[in-house]
CSV table of C-alpha atoms and ligand atoms in Angstrom, one decimal:
chain,number,residue,atom,x,y,z
A,275,MET,CA,159.2,101.4,-60.5
A,276,ASN,CA,159.0,99.6,-57.1
A,277,LEU,CA,157.2,96.3,-57.7
A,278,ARG,CA,156.1,94.0,-54.9
A,279,VAL,CA,155.5,90.6,-56.5
A,280,GLU,CA,152.8,89.0,-54.4
A,281,ARG,CA,152.0,86.0,-56.4
A,282,ALA,CA,153.6,84.1,-59.2
A,283,GLU,CA,151.8,81.4,-61.2
A,284,LEU,CA,153.9,79.1,-63.3
A,285,ARG,CA,152.4,76.8,-66.0
A,286,LEU,CA,153.7,74.0,-68.1
A,287,VAL,CA,151.8,74.2,-71.4
A,288,GLU,CA,151.8,72.0,-74.5
A,289,MET,CA,150.5,73.2,-77.8
A,290,PRO,CA,150.3,71.1,-81.0
A,291,LEU,CA,152.4,72.6,-83.8
A,292,ARG,CA,150.6,73.0,-87.2
A,293,SER,CA,153.4,70.9,-88.7
A,294,PRO,CA,156.3,69.0,-87.1
A,295,PHE,CA,159.5,71.2,-86.9
A,296,GLU,CA,162.7,69.3,-87.7
A,297,THR,CA,166.2,70.6,-87.1
A,298,SER,CA,169.6,69.0,-87.0
A,299,PHE,CA,169.0,68.1,-83.3
A,300,GLY,CA,165.5,66.6,-83.6
A,301,VAL,CA,161.9,66.9,-84.5
A,302,GLU,CA,159.2,68.6,-82.5
A,303,SER,CA,155.5,68.2,-83.2
A,304,ARG,CA,154.1,69.5,-79.9
A,305,ARG,CA,155.6,72.6,-78.4
A,306,ARG,CA,156.1,72.6,-74.7
A,307,CYS,CA,157.1,75.8,-72.8
A,308,LEU,CA,156.4,77.6,-69.5
A,309,ILE,CA,154.1,80.6,-69.1
A,310,LEU,CA,154.7,82.8,-66.1
A,311,HIS,CA,152.2,85.2,-64.6
A,312,LEU,CA,153.4,87.7,-62.0
A,313,MET,CA,150.9,89.6,-59.9
A,314,GLY,CA,150.9,92.4,-57.4
A,315,THR,CA,148.4,94.9,-56.1
A,316,GLY,CA,146.9,96.5,-59.2
A,317,TRP,CA,149.3,95.0,-61.7
A,318,GLU,CA,150.3,91.9,-63.6
A,319,GLY,CA,153.0,90.8,-66.0
A,320,TRP,CA,153.3,87.8,-68.4
A,321,GLY,CA,156.5,86.0,-69.3
A,322,GLU,CA,157.3,83.0,-71.5
A,323,CYS,CA,160.1,80.5,-70.9
A,324,VAL,CA,161.1,79.0,-74.3
A,325,ALA,CA,163.0,76.0,-73.0
A,326,GLY,CA,161.5,73.0,-74.6
A,327,ALA,CA,160.9,69.4,-73.7
A,328,PHE,CA,164.2,68.2,-75.1
A,329,PRO,CA,167.7,69.7,-74.4
A,330,GLY,CA,168.7,69.9,-78.1
A,331,TYR,CA,169.0,73.6,-78.7
A,332,SER,CA,170.3,74.3,-75.3
A,333,TYR,CA,170.8,72.4,-72.0
A,334,GLU,CA,167.7,74.0,-70.6
A,335,THR,CA,164.4,72.1,-70.6
A,336,THR,CA,160.9,72.9,-69.2
A,337,ALA,CA,161.9,70.7,-66.2
A,338,THR,CA,165.2,72.5,-65.5
A,339,ALA,CA,163.6,75.9,-65.9
A,340,TRP,CA,160.7,74.9,-63.6
A,341,HIS,CA,163.3,73.9,-61.0
A,342,VAL,CA,165.4,77.0,-61.3
A,343,LEU,CA,162.4,79.3,-61.4
A,344,VAL,CA,160.5,77.7,-58.5
A,345,ASP,CA,163.4,77.0,-56.2
A,346,PHE,CA,165.8,79.9,-56.9
A,347,LEU,CA,164.7,82.8,-59.2
A,348,LEU,CA,161.1,83.3,-58.1
A,349,PRO,CA,161.8,83.3,-54.4
A,350,ALA,CA,164.4,86.0,-55.1
A,351,VAL,CA,161.8,88.3,-56.6
A,352,LEU,CA,159.0,87.4,-54.1
A,353,HIS,CA,161.2,88.0,-51.1
A,354,ARG,CA,161.0,91.8,-51.1
A,355,PRO,CA,160.0,94.7,-53.5
A,356,LEU,CA,162.0,95.3,-56.6
A,357,ALA,CA,163.3,98.8,-57.1
A,358,ASP,CA,163.7,98.3,-60.8
A,359,LEU,CA,164.7,95.8,-63.5
A,360,ALA,CA,168.4,96.2,-62.5
A,361,ASP,CA,167.4,95.1,-59.0
A,362,PHE,CA,166.1,91.8,-60.5
A,363,GLN,CA,169.3,91.3,-62.5
A,364,ALA,CA,171.4,91.8,-59.4
A,365,ARG,CA,169.4,89.3,-57.4
A,366,ALA,CA,169.4,86.8,-60.2
A,367,SER,CA,173.1,87.2,-60.8
A,368,SER,CA,174.1,84.6,-58.2
A,369,VAL,CA,172.3,81.9,-60.2
A,370,ARG,CA,174.7,80.6,-62.9
A,371,GLY,CA,173.4,80.1,-66.4
A,372,HIS,CA,169.8,79.1,-67.1
A,373,PRO,CA,169.2,82.2,-69.3
A,374,MET,CA,165.8,81.0,-70.5
A,375,ALA,CA,164.4,80.7,-67.0
A,376,ARG,CA,165.8,84.1,-66.1
A,377,ALA,CA,164.4,85.7,-69.3
A,378,ALA,CA,160.9,84.5,-68.4
A,379,ILE,CA,160.9,86.6,-65.2
A,380,GLU,CA,162.6,89.5,-66.9
A,381,MET,CA,159.9,89.5,-69.7
A,382,ALA,CA,157.1,89.5,-67.1
A,383,LEU,CA,158.8,92.5,-65.3
A,384,TRP,CA,159.1,94.5,-68.5
A,385,ASP,CA,155.5,93.7,-69.3
A,386,ALA,CA,154.5,94.8,-65.8
A,387,ARG,CA,156.5,98.0,-66.0
A,388,GLY,CA,154.9,98.9,-69.4
A,389,ARG,CA,151.4,98.2,-68.2
A,390,ILE,CA,151.9,100.3,-65.0
A,391,GLU,CA,153.4,103.2,-67.0
A,392,GLY,CA,151.0,102.8,-69.8
A,393,THR,CA,153.8,102.5,-72.3
A,394,PRO,CA,154.4,99.9,-75.0
A,395,LEU,CA,157.4,97.7,-74.6
A,396,ARG,CA,158.7,98.9,-78.0
A,397,ASN,CA,159.0,102.4,-76.5
A,398,LEU,CA,160.6,101.2,-73.3
A,399,LEU,CA,163.3,99.4,-75.3
A,400,GLY,CA,163.9,102.3,-77.7
A,401,GLY,CA,162.2,100.9,-80.7
A,402,VAL,CA,161.8,103.0,-83.8
A,403,ARG,CA,159.4,101.0,-86.0
A,404,GLU,CA,155.7,100.1,-85.7
A,405,ARG,CA,156.0,97.1,-88.0
A,406,VAL,CA,159.0,94.8,-88.6
A,407,PRO,CA,160.1,92.8,-91.6
A,408,VAL,CA,159.8,89.1,-90.9
A,409,GLY,CA,160.5,85.7,-92.5
A,410,VAL,CA,159.8,82.1,-91.9
A,411,SER,CA,162.0,79.3,-90.6
A,412,VAL,CA,161.4,76.1,-92.4
A,413,GLY,CA,162.3,72.7,-90.9
A,414,ILE,CA,164.0,69.8,-92.7
A,415,GLN,CA,161.5,68.0,-94.9
A,416,ALA,CA,161.4,64.4,-96.2
A,417,THR,CA,162.9,65.3,-99.6
A,418,PRO,CA,164.2,68.4,-101.4
A,419,GLN,CA,161.0,68.3,-103.6
A,420,ARG,CA,158.8,68.4,-100.5
A,421,LEU,CA,160.9,71.3,-99.2
A,422,VAL,CA,160.3,73.3,-102.3
A,423,GLU,CA,156.5,72.7,-101.9
A,424,VAL,CA,156.6,73.9,-98.3
A,425,VAL,CA,158.6,77.0,-99.2
A,426,ALA,CA,156.3,77.7,-102.1
A,427,ALA,CA,153.3,77.7,-99.7
A,428,TYR,CA,155.0,80.2,-97.4
A,429,VAL,CA,156.0,82.4,-100.3
A,430,GLU,CA,152.4,82.3,-101.5
A,431,GLN,CA,151.3,83.4,-98.0
A,432,GLY,CA,153.6,86.5,-98.4
A,433,TYR,CA,156.9,85.6,-96.7
A,434,ARG,CA,159.7,87.3,-98.5
A,435,ARG,CA,162.6,85.7,-96.5
A,436,VAL,CA,163.0,82.1,-95.9
A,437,LYS,CA,165.4,80.2,-93.6
A,438,LEU,CA,166.1,76.6,-94.3
A,439,LYS,CA,167.3,74.2,-91.6
A,440,ILE,CA,170.3,72.2,-92.7
A,441,LYS,CA,172.4,69.3,-91.5
A,442,PRO,CA,175.2,67.2,-93.0
A,443,GLY,CA,173.8,65.3,-95.9
A,444,ARG,CA,170.8,67.7,-96.1
A,445,ASP,CA,172.4,70.9,-97.2
A,446,ARG,CA,173.5,71.6,-100.8
A,447,ASP,CA,170.8,69.7,-102.6
A,448,ASP,CA,168.1,71.3,-100.4
A,449,VAL,CA,169.4,74.8,-101.0
A,450,ALA,CA,169.9,74.1,-104.8
A,451,ALA,CA,166.4,72.8,-105.1
A,452,VAL,CA,164.8,75.9,-103.5
A,453,ARG,CA,167.2,78.3,-105.3
A,454,ARG,CA,166.2,76.8,-108.7
A,455,VAL,CA,162.6,77.5,-108.2
A,456,PHE,CA,163.1,80.9,-106.3
A,457,PRO,CA,166.1,82.6,-107.9
A,458,ASP,CA,165.5,85.9,-106.2
A,459,LEU,CA,164.1,84.8,-102.8
A,460,ALA,CA,166.0,86.1,-99.7
A,461,LEU,CA,167.3,82.9,-98.4
A,462,GLN,CA,169.5,81.8,-95.4
A,463,VAL,CA,170.3,78.6,-93.7
A,464,ASP,CA,170.6,77.4,-90.1
A,465,ALA,CA,172.7,74.3,-89.0
A,466,ASN,CA,172.2,74.5,-85.3
A,467,SER,CA,175.8,73.4,-84.6
A,468,ALA,CA,175.6,70.2,-86.8
A,469,TYR,CA,179.0,70.7,-88.5
A,470,ARG,CA,182.7,70.6,-87.6
A,471,LEU,CA,185.5,72.7,-89.1
A,472,GLN,CA,186.7,69.6,-91.0
A,473,ASP,CA,183.3,69.6,-92.8
A,474,SER,CA,183.9,73.0,-94.2
A,475,ALA,CA,183.8,71.8,-97.9
A,476,ALA,CA,180.0,71.2,-97.4
A,477,LEU,CA,179.6,74.7,-96.2
A,478,GLU,CA,181.9,76.2,-98.9
A,479,ALA,CA,179.6,74.6,-101.4
A,480,LEU,CA,176.8,76.8,-100.2
A,481,ASP,CA,178.8,79.9,-101.2
A,482,ASP,CA,177.3,79.6,-104.8
A,483,TYR,CA,173.7,80.1,-103.8
A,484,GLY,CA,173.5,83.8,-102.8
A,485,LEU,CA,172.6,83.1,-99.2
A,486,ILE,CA,172.2,86.1,-96.8
A,487,LEU,CA,174.0,84.1,-94.1
A,488,ILE,CA,174.8,80.7,-92.7
A,489,GLU,CA,173.6,80.5,-89.1
A,490,GLN,CA,175.5,78.6,-86.3
A,491,PRO,CA,177.3,75.9,-88.3
A,492,LEU,CA,179.7,74.9,-85.5
A,493,GLU,CA,179.4,74.1,-81.8
A,494,GLU,CA,178.1,76.6,-79.3
A,495,ASP,CA,181.4,76.9,-77.4
A,496,ASP,CA,183.5,77.3,-80.5
A,497,LEU,CA,184.1,80.9,-81.5
A,498,ILE,CA,187.7,80.1,-82.7
A,499,ASP,CA,186.7,77.6,-85.3
A,500,HIS,CA,183.9,79.8,-86.5
A,501,ALA,CA,186.5,82.5,-87.2
A,502,LYS,CA,188.6,80.0,-89.1
A,503,LEU,CA,185.5,78.9,-91.1
A,504,GLN,CA,184.4,82.5,-91.8
A,505,ALA,CA,187.8,83.1,-93.4
A,506,ARG,CA,187.1,80.3,-95.9
A,507,LEU,CA,183.6,81.5,-96.8
A,508,HIS,CA,182.2,84.4,-98.8
A,509,THR,CA,178.8,84.0,-97.2
A,510,PRO,CA,178.5,85.8,-93.8
A,511,LEU,CA,178.4,83.6,-90.8
A,512,CYS,CA,175.7,84.4,-88.2
A,513,LEU,CA,175.9,83.2,-84.6
A,514,ASP,CA,172.9,82.0,-82.6
A,515,GLU,CA,173.7,79.5,-79.9
A,516,SER,CA,177.2,80.9,-79.4
A,517,LEU,CA,176.1,84.4,-78.6
A,518,ARG,CA,175.3,84.1,-74.9
A,519,SER,CA,176.2,87.6,-73.8
A,520,ALA,CA,177.2,91.0,-75.0
A,521,ARG,CA,180.8,90.2,-74.0
A,522,LEU,CA,180.8,87.1,-76.3
A,523,ALA,CA,179.3,89.1,-79.1
A,524,ARG,CA,182.1,91.7,-78.8
A,525,GLN,CA,184.7,88.9,-78.7
A,526,ALA,CA,183.1,87.2,-81.7
A,527,LEU,CA,183.5,90.4,-83.8
A,528,GLU,CA,187.1,90.9,-82.5
A,529,ILE,CA,188.2,87.6,-83.8
A,530,GLY,CA,186.0,87.5,-86.9
A,531,ALA,CA,183.8,84.6,-85.8
A,532,CYS,CA,180.8,86.0,-87.6
A,533,ARG,CA,179.4,89.0,-89.6
A,534,VAL,CA,175.8,88.9,-88.4
A,535,PHE,CA,174.1,88.5,-85.0
A,536,ASN,CA,170.9,86.5,-84.3
A,537,LEU,CA,169.4,87.9,-81.1
A,538,LYS,CA,167.1,85.9,-78.9
A,539,PRO,CA,166.2,87.5,-75.6
A,540,ALA,CA,165.7,84.0,-74.1
A,541,ARG,CA,169.2,82.8,-75.0
A,542,LEU,CA,170.7,86.0,-73.5
A,543,GLY,CA,168.8,85.9,-70.2
A,544,GLY,CA,166.4,88.6,-71.2
A,545,LEU,CA,165.6,91.8,-73.2
A,546,THR,CA,168.1,93.9,-71.4
A,547,GLU,CA,171.1,91.8,-72.5
A,548,ALA,CA,169.5,91.5,-76.0
A,549,VAL,CA,169.5,95.3,-76.3
A,550,ALA,CA,173.2,95.3,-75.2
A,551,VAL,CA,174.1,92.9,-77.9
A,552,HIS,CA,172.1,95.0,-80.4
A,553,ASP,CA,174.2,97.9,-79.4
A,554,VAL,CA,177.4,95.9,-79.9
A,555,GLY,CA,176.2,95.1,-83.4
A,556,VAL,CA,175.3,98.7,-84.2
A,557,ALA,CA,178.7,99.9,-82.9
A,558,GLY,CA,180.5,97.2,-85.0
A,559,ARG,CA,178.3,97.9,-88.1
A,560,VAL,CA,177.0,94.3,-87.9
A,561,PRO,CA,173.5,93.6,-89.1
A,562,VAL,CA,171.3,92.1,-86.3
A,563,TRP,CA,168.0,90.2,-86.6
A,564,CYS,CA,165.6,88.7,-84.1
A,565,GLY,CA,165.5,84.9,-83.9
A,566,GLY,CA,162.7,82.8,-82.6
A,567,MET,CA,162.0,79.8,-80.5
A,568,LEU,CA,158.5,78.9,-81.8
A,569,GLU,CA,157.1,81.3,-79.2
A,570,THR,CA,153.4,81.6,-78.3
A,571,GLY,CA,151.9,85.1,-78.8
A,572,ILE,CA,153.3,86.1,-75.5
A,573,GLY,CA,157.0,85.6,-76.3
A,574,ARG,CA,156.4,86.7,-79.9
A,575,ALA,CA,155.1,90.1,-78.7
A,576,ALA,CA,158.4,90.6,-76.8
A,577,ASN,CA,160.4,89.6,-79.9
A,578,LEU,CA,158.5,92.1,-82.0
A,579,ALA,CA,159.2,94.9,-79.6
A,580,LEU,CA,162.9,94.1,-79.6
A,581,ALA,CA,163.0,93.9,-83.4
A,582,SER,CA,161.6,97.4,-83.6
A,583,LEU,CA,165.1,98.8,-82.6
A,584,ALA,CA,167.0,100.6,-85.3
A,585,GLY,CA,169.8,98.0,-85.7
A,586,PHE,CA,167.5,95.2,-86.7
A,587,THR,CA,168.2,95.5,-90.4
A,588,LEU,CA,167.4,91.9,-91.4
A,589,PRO,CA,164.0,90.2,-91.2
A,590,GLY,CA,163.3,88.2,-88.0
A,591,ASP,CA,162.2,84.6,-87.5
A,592,ILE,CA,158.9,86.0,-86.2
A,593,SER,CA,156.1,84.5,-88.2
A,594,ALA,CA,152.3,84.8,-87.9
A,595,SER,CA,150.5,82.9,-85.2
A,596,GLU,CA,149.0,80.5,-87.8
A,597,ARG,CA,152.5,79.4,-89.0
A,598,TYR,CA,152.9,77.8,-85.6
A,599,TYR,CA,149.6,77.1,-83.9
A,600,GLU,CA,146.0,76.4,-84.8
A,601,ARG,CA,145.1,78.7,-81.8
A,602,ASP,CA,147.5,81.1,-80.1
A,603,LEU,CA,147.5,82.1,-76.4
A,604,VAL,CA,146.6,85.7,-77.2
A,605,ARG,CA,143.2,87.2,-78.2
A,606,ARG,CA,144.4,88.8,-81.4
A,607,PRO,CA,146.7,86.4,-83.2
A,608,PHE,CA,149.6,87.9,-85.1
A,609,GLU,CA,149.1,88.3,-88.8
A,610,LEU,CA,151.4,88.8,-91.7
A,611,ASN,CA,151.0,92.0,-93.6
A,612,ALA,CA,151.2,92.1,-97.4
A,613,ASP,CA,154.7,93.5,-97.3
A,614,SER,CA,156.1,90.6,-95.2
A,615,THR,CA,156.0,92.6,-91.9
A,616,ILE,CA,154.2,92.1,-88.6
A,617,ASP,CA,152.8,94.9,-86.5
A,618,VAL,CA,154.6,95.6,-83.2
A,619,PRO,CA,151.9,95.7,-80.5
A,620,GLY,CA,151.1,99.2,-79.5
A,621,GLY,CA,149.3,98.5,-76.2
A,622,ALA,CA,151.0,98.9,-72.8
A,623,GLY,CA,153.7,96.4,-71.9
A,624,LEU,CA,153.8,93.4,-74.2
A,625,GLY,CA,150.5,94.8,-75.7
A,626,VAL,CA,148.8,91.4,-75.8
A,627,GLU,CA,145.7,90.1,-74.0
A,628,VAL,CA,146.2,86.6,-72.9
A,629,ASP,CA,143.4,84.2,-73.8
A,630,ARG,CA,142.9,82.7,-70.3
A,631,GLU,CA,140.5,80.0,-71.5
A,632,GLU,CA,142.9,78.8,-74.1
A,633,LEU,CA,145.8,79.0,-71.6
A,634,ASP,CA,143.8,76.8,-69.2
A,635,ARG,CA,143.1,74.3,-72.0
A,636,VAL,CA,146.7,73.8,-72.9
A,637,THR,CA,148.1,73.8,-69.3
A,638,LEU,CA,149.5,70.4,-68.2
A,639,ARG,CA,150.6,71.6,-64.8
A,640,SER,CA,150.6,74.7,-62.7
A,641,GLU,CA,152.0,76.0,-59.4
A,642,VAL,CA,151.3,79.1,-57.4
A,643,ILE,CA,154.3,80.6,-55.6
A,644,THR,CA,153.8,83.2,-52.9
A,645,PRO,CA,156.3,84.8,-50.5
B,265,OSB,O1,167.9,77.8,-84.1
B,265,OSB,O2,166.7,79.5,-84.7
B,265,OSB,C1,166.8,78.4,-84.2
B,265,OSB,C2,163.3,77.1,-83.3
B,265,OSB,C3,163.6,76.4,-82.1
B,265,OSB,C4,164.9,76.3,-81.7
B,265,OSB,C5,165.9,77.0,-82.4
B,265,OSB,C6,165.6,77.7,-83.5
B,265,OSB,C7,164.3,77.7,-84.0
B,265,OSB,C8,163.9,78.4,-85.2
B,265,OSB,C9,162.4,78.8,-85.3
B,265,OSB,O3,164.6,78.5,-86.2
B,265,OSB,C10,162.3,80.2,-85.4
B,265,OSB,C11,160.8,80.6,-85.2
B,265,OSB,O4,160.4,80.7,-84.0
B,265,OSB,O5,160.1,80.8,-86.1
B,266,MG,MG1,169.3,79.2,-85.0
């Protein structure tokens, strides 16, 4: 491949969400993230860093990612040409943690490679589908009645799988209310680490509602109690925050901490590790699906390419652009097909054209980094 990165432009962007997104760790009404543009002679690559304004999902924020990218990771790639993506991984390996910062560069390098070779990212990753089944992740609403209305609107739009955010005190009644109105809807819940093992009765109560899975009920660093909890539940547990590497994914299966994997390239430090976790899932006969971080069209394109791999047998948290934003950062917003799928871009690399005017409009801060 041999890429000489001559210029990197990092931007802090802020985009208003169509509706506030509430989870067990907080509510977000404007999405902040970082957009990275790598350039060399005759090529470019785009990356998105999904770290948000607040360290609720992970310790990373736009500010920590900015620091780690500008002071450590970008200098490592600007210093001398990269032979390939493994070369980037090797250079980045001395930086501990900060997977979201790392993943932004990795995404831009995959995009660059695809654009240079004229190959869509889905092919580079080994994808087998041109459209992928998707669902919608619904935040906590003011009341269960309001939640039912919001879910009904998404079902009306064509989403055939819905994920409900839950937290202690907002679990069984919410799920029961939605289940009463939609007895056959593919339904799952996500607690974002809001429970402890001693709360297991509240989670056992969810066993009666035919959920596909319960996502990340316990703390990120707690595989052991997830295994104890899984033993008390019929509903499969799915790990999100806890799955930080292919090694942890393997260990989670070995001890029975979950029966499903949520894959997010950003949480895993990039697409390469995400493919490795996918492979662990396939080998262990564990269904995997692609999670989301309210990405702009740039990050969403990468998620779609990843979700085109054969092991992604459950619908992803990859919704249409209009579910998140009035106006996306890509020229052709992502749309939901009638069969609750979204097309995987077929153009070279990420396969999206960045809307530079819109990007300028939402940029709060930018910095150019050169060797
Ligand atoms: O836990 O899956 C999560 C969004 C931000 C942070 C964490 C999560 C989420 C979602 C949204 O559930 C998924 C999407 O992008 O549609
Ligand atoms: Mg989650």
